[in-house]
mmCIF file of C-alpha atoms in Angstrom:
data_model
loop_
_atom_site.group_PDB
_atom_site.id
_atom_site.type_symbol
_atom_site.label_atom_id
_atom_site.label_comp_id
_atom_site.label_asym_id
_atom_site.label_seq_id
_atom_site.Cartn_x
_atom_site.Cartn_y
_atom_site.Cartn_z
ATOM 1 C CA MET H 210 -20.534 -11.605 -11.690
ATOM 2 C CA ILE H 211 -18.863 -10.892 -8.365
ATOM 3 C CA PRO H 212 -20.468 -8.032 -6.365
ATOM 4 C CA GLN H 213 -17.427 -5.774 -6.771
ATOM 5 C CA LEU H 214 -17.824 -5.710 -10.576
ATOM 6 C CA TYR H 215 -21.488 -4.897 -10.094
ATOM 7 C CA LEU H 216 -20.486 -1.985 -7.821
ATOM 8 C CA ILE H 217 -17.927 -0.687 -10.321
ATOM 9 C CA ASP H 218 -20.585 -0.687 -13.032
ATOM 10 C CA LYS H 219 -23.024 1.136 -10.742
ATOM 11 C CA VAL H 220 -20.385 3.796 -9.933
ATOM 12 C CA LYS H 221 -19.927 4.285 -13.672
ATOM 13 C CA GLN H 222 -23.668 4.632 -14.289
ATOM 14 C CA ALA H 223 -24.132 6.989 -11.342
ATOM 15 C CA SER H 224 -21.337 9.224 -12.586
ATOM 16 C CA LEU H 225 -22.683 9.302 -16.133
ATOM 17 C CA ASN H 226 -26.159 10.216 -14.860
ATOM 18 C CA ASP H 227 -24.901 13.003 -12.569
ATOM 19 C CA ASP H 228 -24.183 16.352 -14.254
ATOM 20 C CA ASN H 229 -22.072 17.367 -11.242
ATOM 21 C CA VAL H 230 -19.609 14.479 -11.732
ATOM 22 C CA SER H 231 -17.053 15.141 -14.454
ATOM 23 C CA ALA H 232 -14.743 12.153 -14.142
ATOM 24 C CA VAL H 233 -14.131 9.012 -12.105
ATOM 25 C CA LEU H 234 -10.774 7.267 -11.883
ATOM 26 C CA MET H 235 -10.405 3.769 -10.466
ATOM 27 C CA TYR H 236 -7.240 2.372 -8.904
ATOM 28 C CA GLY H 237 -6.272 -0.775 -7.033
ATOM 29 C CA SER H 238 -6.655 -4.478 -7.745
ATOM 30 C CA PHE H 239 -9.320 -4.316 -10.432
ATOM 31 C CA ILE H 240 -7.323 -2.187 -12.868
ATOM 32 C CA LYS H 241 -4.496 -4.739 -12.577
ATOM 33 C CA GLY H 242 -6.745 -7.709 -13.266
ATOM 34 C CA GLU H 243 -6.156 -9.019 -9.724
ATOM 35 C CA GLY H 244 -9.499 -8.132 -8.161
ATOM 36 C CA ASP H 245 -11.639 -10.894 -6.692
ATOM 37 C CA ARG H 246 -14.588 -11.316 -4.330
ATOM 38 C CA PHE H 247 -12.386 -10.318 -1.384
ATOM 39 C CA SER H 248 -11.126 -7.066 -2.909
ATOM 40 C CA ASP H 249 -12.017 -3.450 -2.137
ATOM 41 C CA VAL H 250 -13.207 -0.975 -4.769
ATOM 42 C CA GLU H 251 -11.347 2.337 -4.975
ATOM 43 C CA PHE H 252 -12.113 5.578 -6.811
ATOM 44 C CA TYR H 253 -11.275 9.232 -7.303
ATOM 45 C CA VAL H 254 -14.411 11.255 -8.088
ATOM 46 C CA PHE H 255 -13.930 14.704 -9.643
ATOM 47 C CA THR H 256 -16.911 17.054 -9.400
ATOM 48 C CA LYS H 257 -17.862 20.552 -10.556
ATOM 49 C CA ASP H 258 -19.451 21.552 -7.250
ATOM 50 C CA LYS H 259 -19.665 20.230 -3.707
ATOM 51 C CA ILE H 260 -21.356 16.899 -3.287
ATOM 52 C CA ASP H 261 -23.173 15.068 -0.519
ATOM 53 C CA LYS H 262 -20.834 12.081 -0.194
ATOM 54 C CA TRP H 263 -23.206 9.839 1.754
ATOM 55 C CA GLU H 264 -26.083 10.503 -0.611
ATOM 56 C CA TRP H 265 -23.967 9.940 -3.715
ATOM 57 C CA ILE H 266 -22.372 6.678 -2.578
ATOM 58 C CA ASN H 267 -25.618 5.396 -1.070
ATOM 59 C CA GLN H 268 -27.396 5.771 -4.423
ATOM 60 C CA VAL H 269 -24.732 3.525 -5.936
ATOM 61 C CA GLU H 270 -25.371 0.829 -3.343
ATOM 62 C CA LYS H 271 -26.742 0.921 0.191
ATOM 63 C CA ILE H 272 -24.028 1.776 2.711
ATOM 64 C CA ASP H 273 -24.103 1.142 6.453
ATOM 65 C CA LEU H 274 -21.120 3.300 7.358
ATOM 66 C CA LEU H 275 -19.098 6.177 5.910
ATOM 67 C CA PHE H 276 -16.061 7.602 7.674
ATOM 68 C CA VAL H 277 -12.717 9.289 7.039
ATOM 69 C CA ASN H 278 -9.744 7.000 7.730
ATOM 70 C CA GLU H 279 -6.306 7.952 9.028
ATOM 71 C CA HIS H 280 -5.152 8.835 5.497
ATOM 72 C CA GLY H 281 -8.020 11.254 4.858
ATOM 73 C CA THR H 282 -9.844 8.838 2.562
ATOM 74 C CA ASP H 283 -13.628 8.441 2.675
ATOM 75 C CA VAL H 284 -14.269 4.773 3.408
ATOM 76 C CA ALA H 285 -17.702 3.317 2.705
ATOM 77 C CA ILE H 286 -18.855 0.034 4.196
ATOM 78 C CA PHE H 287 -21.552 -1.257 1.889
ATOM 79 C CA HIS H 288 -24.446 -3.305 3.222
ATOM 80 C CA ASN H 289 -22.850 -6.459 1.757
ATOM 81 C CA LEU H 290 -19.669 -5.618 3.781
ATOM 82 C CA ILE H 291 -17.569 -4.735 0.751
ATOM 83 C CA ARG H 292 -15.215 -1.826 1.432
ATOM 84 C CA GLY H 293 -15.082 1.127 -0.906
ATOM 85 C CA GLU H 294 -12.492 3.911 -0.816
ATOM 86 C CA PHE H 295 -13.543 7.235 -2.300
ATOM 87 C CA HIS H 296 -11.601 10.448 -2.849
ATOM 88 C CA PHE H 297 -13.853 13.361 -3.770
ATOM 89 C CA HIS H 298 -12.147 16.361 -5.380
ATOM 90 C CA SER H 299 -13.054 19.397 -7.403
ATOM 91 C CA LEU H 300 -12.462 19.085 -11.132
ATOM 92 C CA SER H 301 -10.006 21.968 -10.773
ATOM 93 C CA GLU H 302 -7.789 19.626 -8.719
ATOM 94 C CA ILE H 303 -7.569 16.904 -11.355
ATOM 95 C CA GLY H 304 -3.979 17.944 -12.106
ATOM 96 C CA MET H 305 -2.970 16.295 -8.802
ATOM 97 C CA ILE H 306 -2.617 13.078 -10.791
ATOM 98 C CA HIS H 307 0.688 14.370 -12.162
ATOM 99 C CA SER H 308 2.079 14.381 -8.601
ATOM 100 C CA TRP H 309 1.545 10.622 -8.324
ATOM 101 C CA GLN H 310 4.371 9.938 -10.765
ATOM 102 C CA GLY H 311 7.220 8.162 -9.029
ATOM 103 C CA TYR H 312 4.937 6.955 -6.244
ATOM 104 C CA MET H 313 2.678 4.622 -8.202
ATOM 105 C CA SER H 314 2.733 2.776 -11.485
ATOM 106 C CA PHE H 315 0.668 3.989 -14.444
ATOM 107 C CA ARG H 316 1.142 0.714 -16.295
ATOM 108 C CA TYR H 317 -2.623 0.146 -16.228
ATOM 109 C CA LYS H 318 -3.703 3.720 -16.930
ATOM 110 C CA ASP H 319 -5.925 2.589 -19.801
ATOM 111 C CA LYS H 320 -8.056 0.727 -17.228
ATOM 112 C CA MET H 321 -8.286 3.654 -14.791
ATOM 113 C CA ILE H 322 -10.970 5.694 -16.539
ATOM 114 C CA ILE H 323 -14.505 4.870 -15.395
ATOM 115 C CA SER H 324 -16.042 8.049 -16.776
ATOM 116 C CA ASP H 325 -14.577 11.178 -18.351
ATOM 117 C CA LYS H 326 -17.216 13.540 -19.743
ATOM 118 C CA GLU H 327 -14.964 16.469 -20.660
ATOM 119 C CA GLY H 328 -11.944 14.347 -21.588
ATOM 120 C CA GLU H 329 -9.799 15.983 -18.899
ATOM 121 C CA LEU H 330 -8.870 12.690 -17.261
ATOM 122 C CA LYS H 331 -7.725 11.084 -20.512
ATOM 123 C CA LYS H 332 -5.744 14.187 -21.382
ATOM 124 C CA ILE H 333 -3.776 13.982 -18.134
ATOM 125 C CA LEU H 334 -3.240 10.221 -18.283
ATOM 126 C CA ASP H 335 -2.106 10.444 -21.922
ATOM 127 C CA SER H 336 0.478 13.053 -20.922
ATOM 128 C CA ILE H 337 2.051 10.777 -18.311
ATOM 129 C CA GLU H 338 5.005 8.832 -19.625
ATOM 130 C CA LEU H 339 4.992 5.147 -18.769
ATOM 131 C CA VAL H 340 8.182 5.028 -16.750
ATOM 132 C CA GLU H 341 8.290 2.126 -14.327
ATOM 133 C CA PRO H 342 10.243 2.582 -11.079
ATOM 134 C CA ASP H 343 13.839 1.394 -11.435
ATOM 135 C CA TYR H 344 14.184 -0.750 -8.345
ATOM 136 C CA HIS H 345 17.853 -1.344 -9.130
ATOM 137 C CA GLN H 346 18.585 2.204 -8.067
ATOM 138 C CA PRO H 347 20.389 2.140 -4.689
ATOM 139 C CA GLU H 348 18.050 4.655 -3.056
ATOM 140 C CA TYR H 349 15.300 2.022 -2.794
ATOM 141 C CA ALA H 350 17.463 -0.317 -0.718
ATOM 142 C CA GLU H 351 18.901 2.576 1.252
ATOM 143 C CA THR H 352 15.473 3.910 2.196
ATOM 144 C CA ALA H 353 14.325 0.438 3.272
ATOM 145 C CA VAL H 354 17.450 -0.166 5.390
ATOM 146 C CA GLN H 355 17.173 3.220 7.066
ATOM 147 C CA MET H 356 13.528 2.617 7.945
ATOM 148 C CA LEU H 357 14.370 -0.866 9.177
ATOM 149 C CA ILE H 358 17.149 0.360 11.469
ATOM 150 C CA ASN H 359 14.880 3.083 12.827
ATOM 151 C CA TYR H 360 12.144 0.652 13.833
ATOM 152 C CA LEU H 361 14.532 -2.011 15.105
ATOM 153 C CA ILE H 362 15.949 0.534 17.546
ATOM 154 C CA PHE H 363 12.517 1.947 18.390
ATOM 155 C CA SER H 364 11.046 -1.503 19.078
ATOM 156 C CA LYS H 365 14.138 -2.584 21.022
ATOM 157 C CA ASN H 366 13.748 0.357 23.397
ATOM 158 C CA VAL H 367 10.049 -0.189 24.131
ATOM 159 C CA LEU H 368 10.648 -3.938 24.445
ATOM 160 C CA LEU H 369 13.390 -3.412 27.024
ATOM 161 C CA ARG H 370 11.053 -1.004 28.815
ATOM 162 C CA GLY H 371 8.538 -3.836 29.065
ATOM 163 C CA GLU H 372 5.906 -2.392 26.705
ATOM 164 C CA LEU H 373 5.152 -5.629 24.901
ATOM 165 C CA ALA H 374 2.035 -4.491 23.042
ATOM 166 C CA HIS H 375 3.795 -1.375 21.780
ATOM 167 C CA ALA H 376 6.786 -3.413 20.612
ATOM 168 C CA HIS H 377 4.459 -5.877 18.879
ATOM 169 C CA GLN H 378 2.772 -3.052 16.971
ATOM 170 C CA LEU H 379 6.126 -1.748 15.710
ATOM 171 C CA PHE H 380 6.856 -5.089 14.047
ATOM 172 C CA PHE H 381 4.481 -4.000 11.260
ATOM 173 C CA PHE H 382 7.090 -1.455 10.153
ATOM 174 C CA ILE H 383 9.989 -3.877 10.647
ATOM 175 C CA GLN H 384 8.260 -6.507 8.531
ATOM 176 C CA ARG H 385 7.375 -4.036 5.781
ATOM 177 C CA ALA H 386 10.982 -2.863 5.482
ATOM 178 C CA LEU H 387 12.262 -6.448 5.507
ATOM 179 C CA LEU H 388 9.861 -7.347 2.708
ATOM 180 C CA TRP H 389 10.975 -4.370 0.654
ATOM 181 C CA LEU H 390 14.548 -5.623 0.959
ATOM 182 C CA ILE H 391 13.581 -9.213 0.181
ATOM 183 C CA ARG H 392 11.664 -8.122 -2.903
ATOM 184 C CA LEU H 393 14.567 -5.971 -4.067
ATOM 185 C CA HIS H 394 17.102 -8.727 -3.478
ATOM 186 C CA THR H 395 15.066 -11.446 -5.203
ATOM 187 C CA GLY H 396 13.805 -9.216 -8.012
ATOM 188 C CA CYS H 397 10.193 -9.923 -7.023
ATOM 189 C CA THR H 398 9.113 -6.281 -7.166
ATOM 190 C CA GLN H 399 5.729 -6.691 -8.861
ATOM 191 C CA HIS H 400 3.925 -5.789 -5.613
ATOM 192 C CA TYR H 401 6.627 -3.592 -4.110
ATOM 193 C CA GLU H 402 4.191 -0.811 -3.164
ATOM 194 C CA SER H 403 2.174 -3.280 -1.038
ATOM 195 C CA PRO H 404 4.886 -5.779 -0.127
ATOM 196 C CA THR H 405 2.682 -8.341 1.646
ATOM 197 C CA LYS H 406 0.309 -8.642 -1.327
ATOM 198 C CA LYS H 407 0.459 -12.097 -2.934
ATOM 199 C CA LEU H 408 3.646 -12.704 -0.955
ATOM 200 C CA GLU H 409 3.112 -16.458 -0.883
ATOM 201 C CA GLU H 410 3.104 -16.504 -4.678
ATOM 202 C CA ASP H 411 5.739 -13.860 -5.350
ATOM 203 C CA ILE H 412 8.867 -14.667 -3.375
ATOM 204 C CA PRO H 413 10.932 -17.878 -3.174
ATOM 205 C CA GLU H 414 9.937 -20.271 -0.388
ATOM 206 C CA GLN H 415 13.287 -19.991 1.401
ATOM 207 C CA TRP H 416 12.818 -16.237 1.833
ATOM 208 C CA TYR H 417 9.208 -16.669 2.859
ATOM 209 C CA ASN H 418 10.305 -19.088 5.578
ATOM 210 C CA LYS H 419 12.962 -16.656 6.786
ATOM 211 C CA PHE H 420 10.378 -13.876 6.916
ATOM 212 C CA LYS H 421 8.042 -16.059 9.010
ATOM 213 C CA THR H 422 10.661 -16.181 11.779
ATOM 214 C CA CYS H 423 10.169 -12.418 12.183
ATOM 215 C CA ILE H 424 6.464 -12.609 13.032
ATOM 216 C CA PRO H 425 6.062 -12.662 16.826
ATOM 217 C CA GLY H 426 3.397 -13.471 19.333
ATOM 218 C CA ILE H 427 2.963 -10.951 22.128
ATOM 219 C CA SER H 428 5.036 -12.652 24.831
ATOM 220 C CA ARG H 429 8.406 -11.202 25.759
ATOM 221 C CA ASP H 430 10.264 -14.339 24.673
ATOM 222 C CA GLU H 431 8.543 -14.309 21.277
ATOM 223 C CA LEU H 432 9.241 -10.619 20.760
ATOM 224 C CA VAL H 433 12.916 -10.968 21.694
ATOM 225 C CA ARG H 434 13.314 -14.014 19.452
ATOM 226 C CA CYS H 435 11.692 -12.333 16.476
ATOM 227 C CA HIS H 436 13.572 -9.100 17.032
ATOM 228 C CA THR H 437 16.839 -11.046 16.988
ATOM 229 C CA ASN H 438 15.736 -12.903 13.849
ATOM 230 C CA SER H 439 14.815 -9.597 12.208
ATOM 231 C CA VAL H 440 18.256 -8.163 12.900
ATOM 232 C CA LEU H 441 19.937 -11.307 11.575
ATOM 233 C CA LEU H 442 17.805 -11.264 8.435
ATOM 234 C CA ALA H 443 18.528 -7.569 7.965
ATOM 235 C CA ARG H 444 22.256 -8.234 8.240
ATOM 236 C CA GLU H 445 22.027 -11.087 5.746
ATOM 237 C CA LEU H 446 20.158 -8.930 3.251
ATOM 238 C CA CYS H 447 22.483 -5.960 3.668
ATOM 239 C CA SER H 448 25.478 -8.211 3.099
ATOM 240 C CA ALA H 449 23.933 -9.867 0.039
ATOM 241 C CA MET H 450 22.908 -6.510 -1.436
ATOM 242 C CA HIS H 451 26.252 -4.835 -0.662
ATOM 243 C CA THR H 452 24.727 -1.888 1.149
ATOM 244 C CA GLU H 453 26.966 0.658 2.823
ATOM 245 C CA GLU H 454 29.119 -0.747 5.622
ATOM 246 C CA LYS H 455 27.767 1.772 8.113
ATOM 247 C CA TYR H 456 24.401 -0.014 8.104
ATOM 248 C CA GLN H 457 25.998 -3.340 8.961
ATOM 249 C CA ARG H 458 27.872 -1.741 11.864
ATOM 250 C CA ILE H 459 24.666 -0.286 13.304
ATOM 251 C CA LEU H 460 22.842 -3.605 12.946
ATOM 252 C CA GLU H 461 25.675 -5.391 14.748
ATOM 253 C CA ARG H 462 25.341 -2.979 17.666
ATOM 254 C CA ILE H 463 21.559 -3.463 17.834
ATOM 255 C CA ASP H 464 22.108 -7.231 17.860
ATOM 256 C CA GLU H 465 24.496 -6.942 20.812
ATOM 257 C CA ILE H 466 22.097 -4.868 22.923
ATOM 258 C CA ILE H 467 18.993 -7.028 22.625
#
């Protein structure tokens, strides 16, 4: 058994043995059957009263570090260097799960429940209709193109200013938007929410090779080359997907400036 499965089982046992813990929901790779020895473990823990987070997680498995990341999530670094993400909430907040609809898939909701003493978690999950995102709707492509244009202009400006490291950092957002468009165009939307996940397996090789030309080093020449390639790829995708003409016109102007 890989250590992550051992941890998941220990979270379950700890929750069942703790009268303060009402329910635990798991999300991420393991509910999708994609978890492996390199994966994180991720949970929502719903409690009746306040809880000592360090003490509770440390009883599951020894942790060396616990901190709040930039998204407000409690991140535990276990002694074996496995990452765990924990969201601790009052049981009265369990209705927040309804607000996730439209932002995440509930296709695997039957695998989400780790413990559910009062049945509140099952009640909420059962009430959620299994409606998968319709990626054919134009707003998905439009949102991706708008984000892409924003970061192409942003990165162009800091690149022309000579801030190479800053420009390099912004390529994360350019690449994410490009991958959204590639996944939409090719129909490979199975990991749309995390577009780099299993990319080598998901998208056709020709699109993977085109994407690779948009990954720069930190030199000015590399950044300029990859910025130009990103604009060209964006224009190709917009043309193939028949997005609004105004986006093509803006991309043409960006291409001229850099």
